[in-house]
Amino acid sequence: MRMVDIIAKKRNGDALTEKEIRFFIQHYMNDDIPDYQVSALLMAIYYQGMNQQETAVLTQSMVDSGDLIDLSAINGHKVDKHSTGGVGDKITLIVGPLVAAAGVPVAKMSGRGLGHTGGTIDKLESIPGFKVEISNQEFVDNVNRHKLAVVGQTGNLAPADKKLYALRDVTATVESIPLIASSIMSKKIASGADSIVLDVKTGSGAFMKTYEESKQLAKEMVKIGNQLDKATIAVISDMNQPLGYEVGNANEIKEAIEVLQGKNVSDLRELAIELSAQMTLLAGVYQTYEHAASELEKLMDNGNAYHALKEFVKAQGGDTSVIDDPHQLSSSQYHIDVKAENTGFIHGMEADTIGIAAMHLGAGRATKEDTIDHGVGVSLHKKIGDQVKAGDTLVTLHSNQEKVDEVAELVKSAFTIKPKQSERRKMIYNVIK
């Protein structure tokens, strides 16, 4: 078998066999195939696409290239949740405790963030004493005892994906639906959960900017999961503005705590209930969506989910006093208000721009080597649909630099204000099964 024949076959629009895909992955991982030939195949896939069988085989081949996490020592049906990323996305910090309170084990491995803000692991490190690295036995024991543990990604999960992604990044082939879907699903399947719920973002702050693109990606990932014997559901949710009102690390932890304490941040609550309902349905805890949503609302309102958060933080060495009083969490030295220049209604908000502003303040990483400042970030005071008057505060910048004029101008440019009333955006667009 020759790589050049595989490239030509895909270039001509033909489907690759399982043997050809596995040959390509195995020999590329062994450094038997040069980058330039793999680049050619990636470009052929970008233009010609892959069918469902090809994408499933590519995903499984990438799973088989590295370690498989064994969660069999954890009791019950394990359901993982994955978000395709966005701005202000602290939803795992709410969903994890909520699903745990419903009795479903959540054994989550998360990565660090590269971009607007830190990942879930970076955010959790805002809590004094919290350990993101614990032994495998502690991880298993914590999930069996408290139904929830979140640790940094360990092991050599889907190394073929990592190697391919680095090449996609420099060959303009990132935006291929089969390549995106297989990349995400290979890591999720290797992580060992029994079922998977995907939170696929759409809008200005998402990787997929349009609903149709997001729907296409969601369908592809659900097909892969189901074909590889992992029951999978995708929820398509809005990311045309940041999720919640806080963007950063410590301030996102604070907002998540407040939601579990009973504060009604409507978009966070709605999305948390939706994702949690789908997770508990896959786990078989509830039989209908309506029953699941109703019971999860109760678990949030009666404090059970909040208690699950405290138990989880305590079990991983975190200081639970900051859970009782989140105002103790890291804060910045300066707090700068950015004011509206016009009177009217907010019609649009470039979520990406808000995220980039937070990164400039130090909340995220431009490169893997950058250090995150947990106390900085952006607090929104207005969202799409809200009325504003000239001079009203749109956002507050939390910074450890006194002069942030350029960041303030950047944030201001993210808002579109018009004289007429605007509609509020819906949070959930679709559920793909």
Coordinates of C-alpha atoms in Angstrom, one line a residue:
M1 CA 0.0 0.0 0.0
R2 CA 1.3 3.4 -0.9
M3 CA 0.4 6.8 0.6
V4 CA 0.4 8.4 -2.8
D5 CA -2.4 6.1 -4.0
I6 CA -4.4 6.9 -0.9
I7 CA -4.0 10.7 -1.6
A8 CA -5.0 10.2 -5.2
K9 CA -8.1 8.2 -4.3
K10 CA -9.4 10.8 -1.9
R11 CA -8.5 13.6 -4.3
N12 CA -10.7 11.9 -6.8
G13 CA -13.6 11.9 -4.3
D14 CA -13.6 8.2 -3.6
A15 CA -14.1 6.7 -0.1
L16 CA -11.1 5.3 1.7
T17 CA -11.3 1.8 3.2
E18 CA -10.7 1.0 6.9
K19 CA -7.4 -0.6 5.9
E20 CA -6.2 2.6 4.1
I21 CA -7.2 4.9 6.9
R22 CA -5.5 2.7 9.6
F23 CA -2.4 2.4 7.3
F24 CA -2.2 6.2 7.1
I25 CA -2.5 6.8 10.8
Q26 CA -0.2 4.0 11.9
H27 CA 2.6 4.8 9.5
Y28 CA 2.3 8.6 10.2
M29 CA 2.7 7.9 13.9
N30 CA 5.7 5.8 13.2
D31 CA 7.2 8.7 11.1
D32 CA 7.2 6.5 8.0
I33 CA 5.0 9.1 6.1
P34 CA 6.3 12.6 5.6
D35 CA 4.3 15.7 6.6
Y36 CA 4.0 16.9 3.0
Q37 CA 2.1 13.7 2.0
V38 CA -0.2 14.0 5.0
S39 CA -0.8 17.6 4.2
A40 CA -1.9 16.6 0.7
L41 CA -4.3 14.1 2.2
L42 CA -5.7 16.6 4.6
M43 CA -6.4 19.0 1.8
A44 CA -8.0 16.3 -0.2
I45 CA -10.3 15.5 2.8
Y46 CA -11.0 19.3 3.2
Y47 CA -12.3 19.5 -0.4
Q48 CA -13.8 16.0 -0.9
G49 CA -15.1 15.3 2.7
M50 CA -15.5 11.9 4.2
N51 CA -18.6 9.7 4.6
Q52 CA -19.9 8.5 8.0
Q53 CA -18.0 5.2 7.9
E54 CA -14.7 6.9 7.0
T55 CA -15.0 9.5 9.7
A56 CA -15.9 6.8 12.3
V57 CA -12.8 4.7 11.3
L58 CA -10.6 7.8 11.4
T59 CA -11.8 8.6 14.9
Q60 CA -11.3 5.0 16.1
S61 CA -7.8 4.9 14.6
M62 CA -6.9 8.1 16.5
V63 CA -8.3 6.6 19.7
D64 CA -6.2 3.5 19.1
S65 CA -3.1 5.5 18.6
G66 CA -2.7 6.2 22.4
D67 CA -4.0 5.3 25.9
L68 CA -7.6 4.4 26.8
I69 CA -8.8 5.6 30.2
D70 CA -10.4 2.7 32.1
L71 CA -13.3 4.0 34.3
S72 CA -14.7 0.5 35.1
A73 CA -13.8 0.9 38.8
I74 CA -16.3 3.7 39.0
N75 CA -19.9 2.6 39.8
G76 CA -22.8 3.6 37.6
H77 CA -23.2 5.0 34.1
K78 CA -20.6 7.6 33.4
V79 CA -21.6 10.5 31.2
D80 CA -19.1 13.0 29.8
K81 CA -19.9 16.6 28.7
H82 CA -17.8 18.5 26.1
S83 CA -18.2 22.1 24.9
T84 CA -16.8 23.2 21.6
G85 CA -15.7 26.4 23.4
G86 CA -16.8 29.9 23.8
V87 CA -16.6 33.1 25.9
G88 CA -17.5 33.0 29.6
D89 CA -18.2 29.2 29.4
K90 CA -18.1 28.1 33.0
I91 CA -21.0 25.7 32.5
T92 CA -19.1 22.6 33.7
L93 CA -18.8 24.2 37.1
I94 CA -22.6 24.2 37.3
V95 CA -23.5 21.0 35.4
G96 CA -20.9 18.8 37.2
P97 CA -22.4 19.4 40.7
L98 CA -25.9 19.3 39.4
V99 CA -25.6 16.0 37.7
A100 CA -23.7 14.6 40.7
A101 CA -26.5 15.7 42.9
A102 CA -28.8 13.6 40.7
G103 CA -26.7 10.5 41.4
V104 CA -24.9 10.3 38.1
P105 CA -21.1 9.9 38.3
V106 CA -19.1 12.6 36.5
A107 CA -15.4 11.6 36.0
K108 CA -14.1 14.5 34.1
M109 CA -10.7 15.2 32.6
S110 CA -10.2 18.7 31.3
G111 CA -7.5 20.6 29.6
R112 CA -6.0 24.0 30.1
G113 CA -7.2 26.9 28.0
L114 CA -5.4 28.5 25.1
G115 CA -7.2 31.7 24.0
H116 CA -9.7 34.0 25.7
T117 CA -9.6 32.6 29.3
G118 CA -8.3 29.5 31.0
G119 CA -10.0 26.1 30.7
T120 CA -12.0 24.5 33.5
I121 CA -8.8 23.3 35.1
D122 CA -7.3 26.9 35.1
K123 CA -10.6 28.2 36.6
L124 CA -10.6 25.6 39.4
E125 CA -7.1 26.7 40.3
S126 CA -8.6 30.0 41.3
I127 CA -9.8 28.2 44.4
P128 CA -7.0 28.2 47.1
G129 CA -5.6 24.7 47.7
F130 CA -7.6 23.0 44.9
K131 CA -5.6 20.1 43.4
V132 CA -6.0 19.4 39.7
E133 CA -3.6 16.5 39.9
I134 CA -4.6 13.6 42.0
S135 CA -3.7 9.9 41.8
N136 CA -5.9 7.5 39.8
Q137 CA -7.1 5.9 43.0
E138 CA -8.1 9.2 44.5
F139 CA -9.9 10.1 41.3
V140 CA -11.9 6.8 41.3
D141 CA -12.6 7.1 45.1
N142 CA -13.8 10.7 44.8
V143 CA -16.2 9.9 42.0
N144 CA -17.6 6.8 43.8
R145 CA -17.9 8.8 47.1
H146 CA -19.0 12.2 45.8
K147 CA -20.1 11.5 42.2
L148 CA -17.7 14.2 40.9
A149 CA -14.0 14.7 40.2
V150 CA -12.3 17.0 37.7
V151 CA -8.6 16.6 37.0
G152 CA -6.1 17.7 34.4
Q153 CA -5.9 15.5 31.3
T154 CA -3.6 12.7 31.9
G155 CA -2.2 9.9 29.8
N156 CA -1.4 9.9 26.1
L157 CA -4.9 10.4 24.8
A158 CA -5.3 10.3 21.0
P159 CA -1.7 11.4 20.1
A160 CA -2.5 11.0 16.4
D161 CA -5.1 13.8 16.8
K162 CA -2.5 16.1 18.4
K163 CA 0.0 15.4 15.6
L164 CA -2.6 15.9 12.9
Y165 CA -4.0 19.1 14.4
A166 CA -0.6 20.7 14.5
L167 CA -0.4 20.0 10.7
R168 CA -4.0 21.2 10.1
D169 CA -3.2 24.4 11.9
V170 CA -0.5 25.4 9.4
T171 CA -2.1 24.0 6.2
A172 CA -5.4 25.8 6.4
T173 CA -7.4 22.6 6.8
V174 CA -8.8 23.2 10.4
E175 CA -12.3 24.0 9.1
S176 CA -13.1 20.6 7.8
I177 CA -16.2 19.0 9.5
P178 CA -15.0 15.4 9.3
L179 CA -11.6 16.4 10.7
I180 CA -13.1 18.6 13.5
A181 CA -15.6 15.9 14.4
S182 CA -13.0 13.1 14.6
S183 CA -10.6 15.3 16.5
I184 CA -13.1 16.1 19.3
M185 CA -14.7 12.6 19.4
S186 CA -11.3 10.7 19.5
K187 CA -10.4 12.4 22.8
K188 CA -13.9 12.0 24.3
I189 CA -14.1 8.3 23.4
A190 CA -10.5 7.7 24.7
S191 CA -11.6 9.3 28.0
G192 CA -13.7 6.2 28.9
A193 CA -17.2 7.5 29.5
D194 CA -20.2 5.4 28.7
S195 CA -22.2 8.2 27.0
I196 CA -21.4 11.7 25.8
V197 CA -23.3 15.0 25.7
L198 CA -21.9 17.7 23.4
D199 CA -22.5 21.4 23.9
V200 CA -22.0 22.7 20.3
K201 CA -21.8 26.5 20.3
T202 CA -22.9 28.7 17.5
G203 CA -22.5 32.4 16.8
S204 CA -19.9 35.2 17.0
G205 CA -18.0 33.7 20.0
A206 CA -18.0 30.1 18.7
F207 CA -15.7 28.2 16.4
M208 CA -18.7 27.6 14.1
K209 CA -20.2 31.0 13.3
T210 CA -23.5 29.9 11.7
Y211 CA -26.3 27.6 12.9
E212 CA -26.0 25.5 9.7
E213 CA -22.3 24.8 10.3
S214 CA -22.9 24.0 14.0
K215 CA -25.8 21.7 13.1
Q216 CA -23.6 19.9 10.5
L217 CA -20.8 19.4 13.1
A218 CA -23.3 18.3 15.8
K219 CA -24.8 15.7 13.5
E220 CA -21.4 14.4 12.4
M221 CA -20.2 13.9 16.0
V222 CA -23.4 12.3 17.2
K223 CA -23.2 9.8 14.3
I224 CA -19.5 9.0 15.2
G225 CA -20.4 8.5 18.9
N226 CA -23.3 6.2 18.2
Q227 CA -21.5 4.2 15.5
L228 CA -18.6 3.6 18.0
D229 CA -21.1 2.4 20.7
K230 CA -21.1 5.6 22.8
A231 CA -24.7 7.0 23.1
T232 CA -24.2 10.6 22.1
I233 CA -26.4 13.7 22.1
A234 CA -25.6 17.2 21.0
V235 CA -27.2 20.4 22.2
I236 CA -26.7 23.5 19.9
S237 CA -26.5 26.6 22.1
D238 CA -26.0 30.3 21.5
M239 CA -22.6 32.0 21.7
N240 CA -23.4 35.4 20.1
Q241 CA -22.6 36.9 23.5
P242 CA -20.7 35.7 26.5
L243 CA -22.4 33.0 28.6
G244 CA -23.5 34.6 31.9
Y245 CA -22.1 38.0 32.9
E246 CA -18.5 37.1 33.9
V247 CA -15.5 36.4 31.7
G248 CA -12.2 35.4 33.4
N249 CA -11.2 32.8 35.9
A250 CA -11.9 33.6 39.5
N251 CA -14.9 35.8 38.5
E252 CA -16.4 32.9 36.5
I253 CA -16.0 30.6 39.5
K254 CA -17.8 33.2 41.6
E255 CA -20.7 33.4 39.1
A256 CA -21.0 29.6 39.0
I257 CA -21.1 29.4 42.8
E258 CA -23.8 32.2 42.9
V259 CA -25.9 30.3 40.4
L260 CA -25.7 27.2 42.6
Q261 CA -26.6 29.4 45.6
G262 CA -29.8 30.4 43.8
K263 CA -29.0 33.5 41.8
N264 CA -31.0 33.4 38.6
V265 CA -28.6 34.1 35.7
S266 CA -31.1 33.0 33.1
D267 CA -28.8 31.8 30.2
L268 CA -26.5 29.9 32.6
R269 CA -29.4 28.3 34.4
E270 CA -31.3 27.3 31.2
L271 CA -28.2 25.8 29.5
A272 CA -27.2 24.0 32.7
I273 CA -30.6 22.4 33.1
E274 CA -30.7 21.4 29.4
L275 CA -27.3 19.7 29.4
S276 CA -27.9 18.1 32.8
A277 CA -31.2 16.7 31.7
Q278 CA -29.7 15.1 28.6
M279 CA -26.9 13.6 30.8
T280 CA -29.3 12.1 33.3
L281 CA -31.5 10.8 30.5
L282 CA -28.5 9.0 29.0
A283 CA -27.6 7.6 32.4
G284 CA -31.2 6.3 32.8
V285 CA -31.9 8.2 36.0
Y286 CA -35.0 9.8 34.5
Q287 CA -37.2 8.5 31.7
T288 CA -38.6 11.7 30.2
Y289 CA -37.0 15.1 29.5
E290 CA -39.8 16.9 31.4
H291 CA -39.3 14.8 34.5
A292 CA -35.5 15.3 34.3
A293 CA -35.7 19.1 33.9
S294 CA -38.2 19.3 36.8
E295 CA -36.1 17.2 39.2
L296 CA -32.9 19.1 38.3
E297 CA -34.6 22.4 39.0
K298 CA -35.5 21.1 42.4
L299 CA -31.9 20.0 43.0
M300 CA -30.6 23.4 42.1
D301 CA -33.2 25.3 44.2
N302 CA -33.0 23.1 47.3
G303 CA -29.2 23.5 47.6
N304 CA -28.3 19.9 46.8
A305 CA -26.2 20.9 43.8
Y306 CA -24.5 23.6 45.8
H307 CA -23.7 21.0 48.5
A308 CA -22.3 18.7 45.8
L309 CA -20.0 21.5 44.7
K310 CA -18.7 22.0 48.2
E311 CA -18.0 18.3 48.7
F312 CA -16.2 18.1 45.4
V313 CA -14.0 21.1 46.2
K314 CA -13.2 19.8 49.7
A315 CA -12.3 16.3 48.4
Q316 CA -9.7 17.8 46.0
G317 CA -8.1 20.0 48.7
G318 CA -9.9 23.3 48.0
D319 CA -10.7 25.9 50.6
T320 CA -14.5 25.6 51.0
S321 CA -14.8 29.0 52.8
V322 CA -14.6 30.6 49.3
I323 CA -17.5 28.6 48.2
D324 CA -19.5 30.0 51.1
D325 CA -18.2 33.5 50.4
P326 CA -17.0 33.7 46.8
H327 CA -16.0 37.4 47.3
Q328 CA -12.9 35.9 48.9
L329 CA -11.7 34.7 45.5
S330 CA -8.8 36.5 43.7
S331 CA -9.5 40.0 42.5
S332 CA -7.6 42.6 40.6
Q333 CA -6.2 45.9 41.7
Y334 CA -8.1 48.1 39.3
H335 CA -11.8 48.1 38.3
I336 CA -12.4 50.3 35.2
D337 CA -16.0 51.0 34.0
V338 CA -16.6 51.3 30.2
K339 CA -19.5 53.5 29.5
A340 CA -22.0 53.6 26.6
E341 CA -21.8 56.6 24.3
N342 CA -25.3 56.3 22.9
T343 CA -28.8 55.7 24.1
G344 CA -30.8 52.8 22.8
F345 CA -31.0 49.0 22.9
I346 CA -28.2 46.5 22.5
H347 CA -28.7 44.7 19.2
G348 CA -25.4 42.8 19.0
M349 CA -22.3 41.9 20.9
E350 CA -19.1 40.4 19.4
A351 CA -18.4 37.7 22.0
D352 CA -15.0 37.0 20.4
T353 CA -14.0 40.7 21.0
I354 CA -15.0 40.5 24.6
G355 CA -12.9 37.3 25.0
I356 CA -9.9 38.9 23.3
A357 CA -10.2 41.9 25.7
A358 CA -10.1 39.5 28.6
M359 CA -7.0 37.8 27.2
H360 CA -5.3 41.2 26.9
L361 CA -5.9 41.8 30.6
G362 CA -4.2 38.5 31.4
A363 CA -7.2 36.1 31.8
G364 CA -6.1 33.8 28.9
R365 CA -3.1 32.6 27.0
A366 CA -1.9 33.7 23.6
T367 CA 0.8 30.9 23.8
K368 CA 1.0 27.8 25.9
E369 CA 3.9 29.4 27.9
D370 CA 1.8 32.4 29.0
T371 CA 0.8 32.6 32.7
I372 CA -2.8 33.3 33.6
D373 CA -3.8 36.0 36.1
H374 CA -6.8 34.5 37.9
G375 CA -8.0 37.8 39.3
V376 CA -8.5 39.7 36.0
G377 CA -11.4 39.7 33.6
V378 CA -14.5 41.4 32.3
S379 CA -17.9 41.8 34.0
L380 CA -20.8 42.6 31.7
H381 CA -23.6 44.9 32.9
K382 CA -25.7 44.7 29.8
K383 CA -26.6 42.0 27.3
I384 CA -28.4 41.8 24.0
G385 CA -32.0 43.1 24.3
D386 CA -31.2 45.4 27.2
Q387 CA -31.9 49.2 27.1
V388 CA -29.0 51.5 27.8
K389 CA -28.6 55.3 28.2
A390 CA -25.5 57.2 27.3
G391 CA -23.2 57.1 30.3
D392 CA -24.5 53.7 31.5
T393 CA -21.8 51.1 32.4
L394 CA -21.6 48.4 29.7
V395 CA -18.7 46.4 31.3
T396 CA -16.2 46.6 34.1
L397 CA -12.7 45.7 33.3
H398 CA -10.8 44.0 36.2
S399 CA -7.1 44.6 35.7
N400 CA -3.8 44.7 37.4
Q401 CA -2.7 47.5 35.0
E402 CA -3.9 51.0 35.7
K403 CA -4.0 52.0 32.0
V404 CA -6.2 49.9 29.8
D405 CA -7.4 52.5 27.3
E406 CA -6.9 50.2 24.3
V407 CA -8.8 47.3 25.9
A408 CA -11.6 49.7 26.9
E409 CA -11.9 50.8 23.2
L410 CA -11.8 47.2 22.1
V411 CA -14.7 46.3 24.4
K412 CA -16.7 49.3 23.4
S413 CA -16.4 48.3 19.7
A414 CA -18.0 44.9 20.5
F415 CA -21.4 46.5 21.2
T416 CA -24.0 47.5 18.6
I417 CA -26.5 49.9 20.0
K418 CA -29.6 51.0 18.0
P419 CA -32.6 53.2 18.8
K420 CA -35.3 50.5 18.4
Q421 CA -36.1 47.6 20.7
S422 CA -34.2 44.4 19.9
E423 CA -35.2 40.8 20.6
R424 CA -33.4 38.7 23.2
R425 CA -31.6 35.7 21.8
K426 CA -32.7 32.2 22.5
M427 CA -30.3 30.0 24.3
I428 CA -31.0 26.5 22.9
Y429 CA -31.3 26.1 19.1
N430 CA -31.7 22.4 18.8
V431 CA -31.0 19.0 20.3
I432 CA -29.4 16.4 17.9
K433 CA -29.9 12.7 18.8

